mmCIF file of C-alpha atoms in Angstrom:
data_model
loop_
_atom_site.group_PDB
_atom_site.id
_atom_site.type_symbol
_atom_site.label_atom_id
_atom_site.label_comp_id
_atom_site.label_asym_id
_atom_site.label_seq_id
_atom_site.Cartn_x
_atom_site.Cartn_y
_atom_site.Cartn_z
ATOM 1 C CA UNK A 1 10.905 30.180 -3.641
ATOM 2 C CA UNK A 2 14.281 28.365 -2.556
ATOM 3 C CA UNK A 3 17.767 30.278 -3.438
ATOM 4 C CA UNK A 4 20.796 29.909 -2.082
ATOM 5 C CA UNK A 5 23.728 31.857 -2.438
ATOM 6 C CA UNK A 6 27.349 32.800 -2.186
ATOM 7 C CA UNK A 7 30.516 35.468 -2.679
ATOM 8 C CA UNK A 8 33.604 36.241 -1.832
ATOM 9 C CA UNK A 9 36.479 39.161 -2.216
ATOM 10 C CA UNK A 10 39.986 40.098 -1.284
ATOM 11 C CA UNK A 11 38.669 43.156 0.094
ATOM 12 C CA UNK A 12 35.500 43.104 2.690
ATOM 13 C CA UNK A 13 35.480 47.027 2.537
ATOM 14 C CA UNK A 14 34.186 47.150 -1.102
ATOM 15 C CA UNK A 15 31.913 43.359 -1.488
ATOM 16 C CA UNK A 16 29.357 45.835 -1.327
ATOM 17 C CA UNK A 17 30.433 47.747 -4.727
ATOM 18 C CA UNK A 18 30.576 44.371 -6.147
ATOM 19 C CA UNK A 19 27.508 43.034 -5.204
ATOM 20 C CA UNK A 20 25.056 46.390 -5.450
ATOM 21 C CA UNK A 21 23.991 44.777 -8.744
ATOM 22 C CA UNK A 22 22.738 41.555 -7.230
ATOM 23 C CA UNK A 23 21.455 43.148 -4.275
ATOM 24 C CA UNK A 24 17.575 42.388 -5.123
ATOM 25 C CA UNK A 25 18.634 38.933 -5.130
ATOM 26 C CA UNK A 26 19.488 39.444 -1.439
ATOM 27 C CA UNK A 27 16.275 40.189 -0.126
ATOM 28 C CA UNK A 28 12.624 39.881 -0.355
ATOM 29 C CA UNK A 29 9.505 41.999 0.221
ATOM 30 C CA UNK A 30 7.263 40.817 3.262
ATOM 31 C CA UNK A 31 4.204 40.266 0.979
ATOM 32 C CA UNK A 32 5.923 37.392 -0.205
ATOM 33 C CA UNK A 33 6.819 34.985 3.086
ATOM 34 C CA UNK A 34 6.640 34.178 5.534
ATOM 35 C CA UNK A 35 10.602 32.664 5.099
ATOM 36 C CA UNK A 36 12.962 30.891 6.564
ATOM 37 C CA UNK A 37 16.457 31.794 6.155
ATOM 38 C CA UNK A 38 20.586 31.781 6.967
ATOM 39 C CA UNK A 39 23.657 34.025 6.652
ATOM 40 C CA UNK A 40 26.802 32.072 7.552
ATOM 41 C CA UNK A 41 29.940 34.913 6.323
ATOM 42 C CA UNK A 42 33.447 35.896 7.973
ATOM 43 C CA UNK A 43 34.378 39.233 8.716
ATOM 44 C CA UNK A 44 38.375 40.583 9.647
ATOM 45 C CA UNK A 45 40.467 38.921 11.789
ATOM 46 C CA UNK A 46 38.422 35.828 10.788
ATOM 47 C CA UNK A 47 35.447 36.477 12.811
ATOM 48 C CA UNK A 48 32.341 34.017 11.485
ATOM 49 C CA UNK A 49 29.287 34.881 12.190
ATOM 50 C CA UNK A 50 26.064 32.359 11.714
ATOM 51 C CA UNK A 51 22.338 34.053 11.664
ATOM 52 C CA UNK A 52 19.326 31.999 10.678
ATOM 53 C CA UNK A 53 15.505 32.806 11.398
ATOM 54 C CA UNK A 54 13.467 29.656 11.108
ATOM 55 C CA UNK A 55 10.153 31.813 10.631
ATOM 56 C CA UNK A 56 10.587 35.499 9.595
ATOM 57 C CA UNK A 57 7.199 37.274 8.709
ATOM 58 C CA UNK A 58 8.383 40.286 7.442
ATOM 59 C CA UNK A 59 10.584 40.989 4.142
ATOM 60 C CA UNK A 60 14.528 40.948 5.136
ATOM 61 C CA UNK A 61 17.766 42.084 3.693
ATOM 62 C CA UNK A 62 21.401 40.133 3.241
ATOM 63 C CA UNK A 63 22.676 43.033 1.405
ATOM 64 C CA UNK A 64 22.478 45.493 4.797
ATOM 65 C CA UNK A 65 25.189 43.780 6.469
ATOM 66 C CA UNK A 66 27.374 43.135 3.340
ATOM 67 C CA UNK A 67 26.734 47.142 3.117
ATOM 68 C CA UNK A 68 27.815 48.007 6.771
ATOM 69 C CA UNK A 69 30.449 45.587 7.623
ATOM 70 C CA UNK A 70 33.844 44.534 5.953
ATOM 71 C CA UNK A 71 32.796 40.858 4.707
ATOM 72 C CA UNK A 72 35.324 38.833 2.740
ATOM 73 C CA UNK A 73 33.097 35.671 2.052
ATOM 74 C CA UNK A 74 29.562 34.817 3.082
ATOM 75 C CA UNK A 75 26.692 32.023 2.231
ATOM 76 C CA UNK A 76 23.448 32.433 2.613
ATOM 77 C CA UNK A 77 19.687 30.202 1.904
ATOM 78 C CA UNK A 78 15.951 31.716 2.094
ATOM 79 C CA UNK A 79 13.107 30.280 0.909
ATOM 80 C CA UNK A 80 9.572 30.659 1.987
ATOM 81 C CA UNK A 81 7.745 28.426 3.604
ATOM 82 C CA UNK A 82 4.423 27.705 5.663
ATOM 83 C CA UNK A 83 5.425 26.603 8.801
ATOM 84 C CA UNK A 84 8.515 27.003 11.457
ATOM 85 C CA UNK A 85 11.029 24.384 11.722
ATOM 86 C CA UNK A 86 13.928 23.830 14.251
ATOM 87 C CA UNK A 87 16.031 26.235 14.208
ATOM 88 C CA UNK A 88 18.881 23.500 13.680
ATOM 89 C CA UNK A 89 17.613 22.819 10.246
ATOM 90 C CA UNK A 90 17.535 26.085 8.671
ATOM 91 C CA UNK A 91 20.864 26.450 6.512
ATOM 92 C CA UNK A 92 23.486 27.533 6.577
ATOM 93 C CA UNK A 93 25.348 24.751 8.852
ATOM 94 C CA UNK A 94 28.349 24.941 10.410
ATOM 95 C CA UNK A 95 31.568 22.759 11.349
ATOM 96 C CA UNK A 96 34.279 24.924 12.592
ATOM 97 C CA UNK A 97 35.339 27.490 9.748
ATOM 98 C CA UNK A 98 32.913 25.631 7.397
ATOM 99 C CA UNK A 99 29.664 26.850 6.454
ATOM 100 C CA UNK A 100 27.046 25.000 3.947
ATOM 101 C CA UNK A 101 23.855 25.518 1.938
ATOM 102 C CA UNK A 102 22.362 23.446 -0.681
ATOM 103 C CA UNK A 103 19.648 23.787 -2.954
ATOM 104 C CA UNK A 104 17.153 20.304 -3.650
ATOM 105 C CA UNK A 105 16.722 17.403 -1.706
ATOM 106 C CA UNK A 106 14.930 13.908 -2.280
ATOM 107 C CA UNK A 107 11.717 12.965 -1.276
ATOM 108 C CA UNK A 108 12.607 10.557 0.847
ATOM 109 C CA UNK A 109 14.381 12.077 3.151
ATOM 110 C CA UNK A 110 14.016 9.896 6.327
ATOM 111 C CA UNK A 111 15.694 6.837 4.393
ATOM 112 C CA UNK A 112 18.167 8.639 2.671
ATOM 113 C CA UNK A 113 19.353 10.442 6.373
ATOM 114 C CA UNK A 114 19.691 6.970 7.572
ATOM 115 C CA UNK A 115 21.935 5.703 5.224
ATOM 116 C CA UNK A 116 23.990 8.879 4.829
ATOM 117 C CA UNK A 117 24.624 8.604 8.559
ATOM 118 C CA UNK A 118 25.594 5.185 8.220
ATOM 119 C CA UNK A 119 28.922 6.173 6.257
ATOM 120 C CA UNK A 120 30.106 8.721 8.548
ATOM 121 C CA UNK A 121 32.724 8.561 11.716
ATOM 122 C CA UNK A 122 31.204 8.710 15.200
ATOM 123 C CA UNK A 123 32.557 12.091 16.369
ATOM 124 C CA UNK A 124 31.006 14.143 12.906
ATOM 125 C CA UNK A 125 27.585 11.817 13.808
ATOM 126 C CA UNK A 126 27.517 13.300 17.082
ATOM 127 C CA UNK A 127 27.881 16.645 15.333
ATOM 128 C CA UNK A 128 24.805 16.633 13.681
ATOM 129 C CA UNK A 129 22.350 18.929 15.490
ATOM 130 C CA UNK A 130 19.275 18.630 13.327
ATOM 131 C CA UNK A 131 17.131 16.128 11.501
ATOM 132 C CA UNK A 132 16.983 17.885 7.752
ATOM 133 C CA UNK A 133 19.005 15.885 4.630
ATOM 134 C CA UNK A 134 21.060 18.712 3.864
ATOM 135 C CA UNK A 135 22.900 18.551 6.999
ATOM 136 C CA UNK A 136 23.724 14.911 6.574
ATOM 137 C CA UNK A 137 24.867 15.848 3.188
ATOM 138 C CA UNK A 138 27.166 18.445 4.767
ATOM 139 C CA UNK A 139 28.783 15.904 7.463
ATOM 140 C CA UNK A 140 29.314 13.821 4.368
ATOM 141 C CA UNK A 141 31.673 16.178 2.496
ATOM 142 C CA UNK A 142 33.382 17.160 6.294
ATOM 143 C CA UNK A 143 33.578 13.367 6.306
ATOM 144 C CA UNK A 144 35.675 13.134 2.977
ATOM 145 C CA UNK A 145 38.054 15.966 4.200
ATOM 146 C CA UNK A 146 38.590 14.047 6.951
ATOM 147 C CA UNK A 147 39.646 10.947 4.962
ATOM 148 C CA UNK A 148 42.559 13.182 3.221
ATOM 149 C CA UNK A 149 43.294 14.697 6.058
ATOM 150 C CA UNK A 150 42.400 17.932 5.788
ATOM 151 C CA UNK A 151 39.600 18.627 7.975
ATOM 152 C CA UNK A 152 41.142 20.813 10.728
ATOM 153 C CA UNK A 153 43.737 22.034 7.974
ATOM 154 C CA UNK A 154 44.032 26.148 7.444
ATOM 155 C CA UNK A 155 45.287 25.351 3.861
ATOM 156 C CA UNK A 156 45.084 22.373 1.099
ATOM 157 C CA UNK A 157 45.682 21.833 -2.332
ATOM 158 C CA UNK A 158 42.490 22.582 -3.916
ATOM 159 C CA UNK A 159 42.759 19.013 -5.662
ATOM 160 C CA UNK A 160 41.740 17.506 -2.571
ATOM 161 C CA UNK A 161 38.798 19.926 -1.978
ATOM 162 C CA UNK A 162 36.843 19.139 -5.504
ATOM 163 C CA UNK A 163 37.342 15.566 -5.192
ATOM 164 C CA UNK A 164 35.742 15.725 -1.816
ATOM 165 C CA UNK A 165 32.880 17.956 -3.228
ATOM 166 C CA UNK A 166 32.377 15.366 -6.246
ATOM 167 C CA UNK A 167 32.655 12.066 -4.155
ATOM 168 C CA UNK A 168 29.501 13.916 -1.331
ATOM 169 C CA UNK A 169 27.610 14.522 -4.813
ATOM 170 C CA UNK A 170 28.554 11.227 -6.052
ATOM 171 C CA UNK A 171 27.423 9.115 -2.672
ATOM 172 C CA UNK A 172 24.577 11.459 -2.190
ATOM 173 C CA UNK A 173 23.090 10.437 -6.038
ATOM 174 C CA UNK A 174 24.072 6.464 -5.684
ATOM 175 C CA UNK A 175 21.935 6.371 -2.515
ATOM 176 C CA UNK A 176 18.930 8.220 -4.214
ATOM 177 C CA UNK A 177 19.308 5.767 -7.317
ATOM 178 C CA UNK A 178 19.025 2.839 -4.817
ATOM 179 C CA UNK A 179 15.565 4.625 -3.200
ATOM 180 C CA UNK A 180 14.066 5.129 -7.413
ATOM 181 C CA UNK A 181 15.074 9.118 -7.316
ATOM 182 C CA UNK A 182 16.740 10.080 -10.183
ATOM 183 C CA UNK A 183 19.127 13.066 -10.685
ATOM 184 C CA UNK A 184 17.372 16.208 -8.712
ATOM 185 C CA UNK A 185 18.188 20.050 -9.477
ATOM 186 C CA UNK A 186 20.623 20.493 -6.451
ATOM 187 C CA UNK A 187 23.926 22.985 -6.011
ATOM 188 C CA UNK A 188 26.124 22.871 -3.030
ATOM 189 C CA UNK A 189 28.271 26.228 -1.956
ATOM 190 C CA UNK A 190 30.557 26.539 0.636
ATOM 191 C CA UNK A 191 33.088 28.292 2.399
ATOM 192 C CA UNK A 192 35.882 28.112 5.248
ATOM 193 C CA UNK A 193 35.935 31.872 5.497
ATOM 194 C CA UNK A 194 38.829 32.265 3.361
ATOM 195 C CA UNK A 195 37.668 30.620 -0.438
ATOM 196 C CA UNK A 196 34.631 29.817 -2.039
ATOM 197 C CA UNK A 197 33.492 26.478 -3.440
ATOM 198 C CA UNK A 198 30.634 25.630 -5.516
ATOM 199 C CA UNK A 199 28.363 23.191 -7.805
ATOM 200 C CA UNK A 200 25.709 22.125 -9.834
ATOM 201 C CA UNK A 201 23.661 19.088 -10.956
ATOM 202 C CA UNK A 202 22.104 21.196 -14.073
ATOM 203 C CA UNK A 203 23.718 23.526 -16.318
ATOM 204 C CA UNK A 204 21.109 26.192 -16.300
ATOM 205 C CA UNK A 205 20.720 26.038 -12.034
ATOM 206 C CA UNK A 206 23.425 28.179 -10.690
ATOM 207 C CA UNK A 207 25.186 31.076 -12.318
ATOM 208 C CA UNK A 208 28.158 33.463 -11.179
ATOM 209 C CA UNK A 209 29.439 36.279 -12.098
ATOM 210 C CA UNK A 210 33.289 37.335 -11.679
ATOM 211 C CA UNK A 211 34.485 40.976 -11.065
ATOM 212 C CA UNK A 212 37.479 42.116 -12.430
ATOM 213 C CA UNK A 213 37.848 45.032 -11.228
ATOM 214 C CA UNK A 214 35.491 48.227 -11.004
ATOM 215 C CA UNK A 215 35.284 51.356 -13.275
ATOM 216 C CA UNK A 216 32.262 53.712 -12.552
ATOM 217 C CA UNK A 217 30.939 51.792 -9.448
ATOM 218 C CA UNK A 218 27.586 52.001 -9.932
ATOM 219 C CA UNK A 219 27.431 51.919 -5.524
ATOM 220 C CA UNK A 220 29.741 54.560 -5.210
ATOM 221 C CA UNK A 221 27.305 56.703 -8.121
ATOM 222 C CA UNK A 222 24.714 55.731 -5.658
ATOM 223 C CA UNK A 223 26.042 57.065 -2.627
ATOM 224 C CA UNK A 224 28.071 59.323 -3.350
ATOM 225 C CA UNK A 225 26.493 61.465 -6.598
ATOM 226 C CA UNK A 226 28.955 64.118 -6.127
ATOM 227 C CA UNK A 227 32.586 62.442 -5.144
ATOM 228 C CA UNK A 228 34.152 60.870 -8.624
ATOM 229 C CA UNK A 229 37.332 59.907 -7.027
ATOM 230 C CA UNK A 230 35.390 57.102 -5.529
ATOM 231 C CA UNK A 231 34.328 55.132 -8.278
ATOM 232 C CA UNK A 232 37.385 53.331 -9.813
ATOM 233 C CA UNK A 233 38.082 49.987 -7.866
ATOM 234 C CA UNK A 234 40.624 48.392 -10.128
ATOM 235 C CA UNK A 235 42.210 45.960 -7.862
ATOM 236 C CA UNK A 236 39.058 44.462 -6.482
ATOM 237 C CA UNK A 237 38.606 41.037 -7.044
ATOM 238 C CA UNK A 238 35.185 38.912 -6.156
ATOM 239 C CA UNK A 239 32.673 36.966 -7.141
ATOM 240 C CA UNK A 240 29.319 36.322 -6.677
ATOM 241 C CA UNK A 241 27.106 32.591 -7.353
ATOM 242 C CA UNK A 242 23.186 32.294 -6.861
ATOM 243 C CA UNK A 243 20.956 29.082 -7.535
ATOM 244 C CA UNK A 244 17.028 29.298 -7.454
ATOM 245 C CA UNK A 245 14.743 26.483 -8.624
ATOM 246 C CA UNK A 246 12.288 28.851 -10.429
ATOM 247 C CA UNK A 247 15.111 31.499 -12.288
ATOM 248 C CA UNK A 248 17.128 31.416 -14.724
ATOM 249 C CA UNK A 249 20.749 33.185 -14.088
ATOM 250 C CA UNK A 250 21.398 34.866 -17.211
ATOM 251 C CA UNK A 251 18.432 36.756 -16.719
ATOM 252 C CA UNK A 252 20.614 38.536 -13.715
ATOM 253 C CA UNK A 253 23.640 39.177 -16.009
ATOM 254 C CA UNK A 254 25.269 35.956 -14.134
ATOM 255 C CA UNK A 255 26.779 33.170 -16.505
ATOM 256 C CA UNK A 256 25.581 29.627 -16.055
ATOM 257 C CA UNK A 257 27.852 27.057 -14.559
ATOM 258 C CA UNK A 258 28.810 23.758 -16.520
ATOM 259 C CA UNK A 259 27.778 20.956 -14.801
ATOM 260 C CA UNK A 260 30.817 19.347 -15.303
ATOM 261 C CA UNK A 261 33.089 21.605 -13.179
ATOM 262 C CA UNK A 262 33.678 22.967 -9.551
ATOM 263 C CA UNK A 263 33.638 26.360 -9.320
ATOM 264 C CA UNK A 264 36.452 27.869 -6.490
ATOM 265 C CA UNK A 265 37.200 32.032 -5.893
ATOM 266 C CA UNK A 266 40.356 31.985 -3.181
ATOM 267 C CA UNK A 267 40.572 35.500 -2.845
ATOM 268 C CA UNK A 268 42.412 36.427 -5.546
ATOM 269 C CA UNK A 269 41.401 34.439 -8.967
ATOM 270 C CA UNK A 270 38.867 32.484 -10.077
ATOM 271 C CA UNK A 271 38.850 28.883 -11.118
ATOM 272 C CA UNK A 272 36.987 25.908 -12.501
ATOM 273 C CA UNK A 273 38.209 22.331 -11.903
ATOM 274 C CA UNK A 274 36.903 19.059 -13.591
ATOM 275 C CA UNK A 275 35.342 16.969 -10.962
ATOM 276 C CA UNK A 276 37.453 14.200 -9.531
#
């Protein structure tokens, strides 16, 4: 099992209302690990928070804190695996206010790593903390915000962000042509806290699902049996993206994303722009 996923809303208080549907997705049973996993996810006052357990033997839940704290926008990987690994290599990773996950890899990751840190500036080189692909990946994309400019920047046209998203997918795919891998199931998703960004290599990889608005919260039915007044949430606004090798995302009531587009929540409205 490898998933990685992502959400966002404009109000932390009720993510929880949006996301009690998903909320399986969010956890796992300890009779399936042992895992590895990562929570990267802002709270108020644009607090970020990074947790990550390398080697986790029992079954764990994302969907706790999303219940118990007021988060805005959050990332988050598991997978299970056999052995521990550095803790420096378990997604999500972090650059300031930017967190990243991303599902697939190449199989040649030791060549690949070499000449993805080839194209990148000194200072994000010297940022690089582990020895996994994923996080070269990641410096790529920080490396192509850099380029426009935007790195350090609170806000940017959102122009600017796809085309850096499609040129780290677009490097990362000419240098696995050049080592005989061809086109891999991957997705990328990340955040600076504030928006959501996302993509896909396949069409039936990733899915999202974008929420409008609540009438009967099926949460508030949960917790609250008795208490109607709490189960209209008209103005929220959210969304929520999950990839996993081995499922298939309509089967969650999520709607596939084209592989042609970028998928970006900024609080408020949801969007899909052609990649650059």
């Amino acid at each position: 099992m490898e998933r990685i996923f992502a959400f966002g809303s404009n109000n932390g208080k009720y993510t929880s209302h949006a996301l009690f549907p998903y909320r399986t997705l969010l956890s796992h049973s300890p009779d399936k690990g042992p895992y590895s996993w990562g929570f990267g996810y802002s709270k108020p006052h644009e607090e970020l928070i990074l947790k990550r357990r390398p080697f986790h033997l029992d079954g764990f839940n994302m969907f706790e804190p999303i219940e118990h704290n007021p988060i805005s926008c959050g990332i988050g990987n598991m997978q299970t695996t056999e052995c521990s690994r550095p803790l420096n290599d378990i997604m999500p990773f972090r650059y300031h206010d930017w967190f990243f996950a991303m599902l697939g890899s190449s199989l040649r990751e030791h060549i690949i790593k070499g000449w993805l840190s080839g194209t990148l500036p000194a200072f994000l080189k010297r940022n690089i903390r582990g020895q996994s692909e994923q996080e070269h990946v990641f410096h790529l994309f920080l490396s192509y915000l850099h380029d426009s400019g935007i790195l350090n920047a609170y806000s940017f046209p959102e122009e600017l962000l796809a085309t850096a998203l499609t040129r780290t997918y677009d490097t990362w795919q000419l240098f696995l042509q050049d080592a005989g891998i061809e086109n891999p199931r991957s997705a990328f998703v990340l955040t600076d806290g504030r928006a959501i960004i996302a993509m896909a290599s396949h069409e039936d990889l990733m899915g999202y699902k974008f929420i409008n608005g609540i009438h009967g919260c099926a949460y508030c039915r949960s917790t609250h049996p008795v208490d109607s007044g709490l189960r209209d949430h008209s103005d929220l606004r959210a969304v929520f993206l999950m990839a996993d090798q081995n499922l298939v995302p309509q089967e969650f009531g999520l709607s596939p994303l084209p592989s042609d587009k970028i998928i970006q929540f900024d609080g408020k409205e949801l969007k899909f722009l052609t990649k650059q």
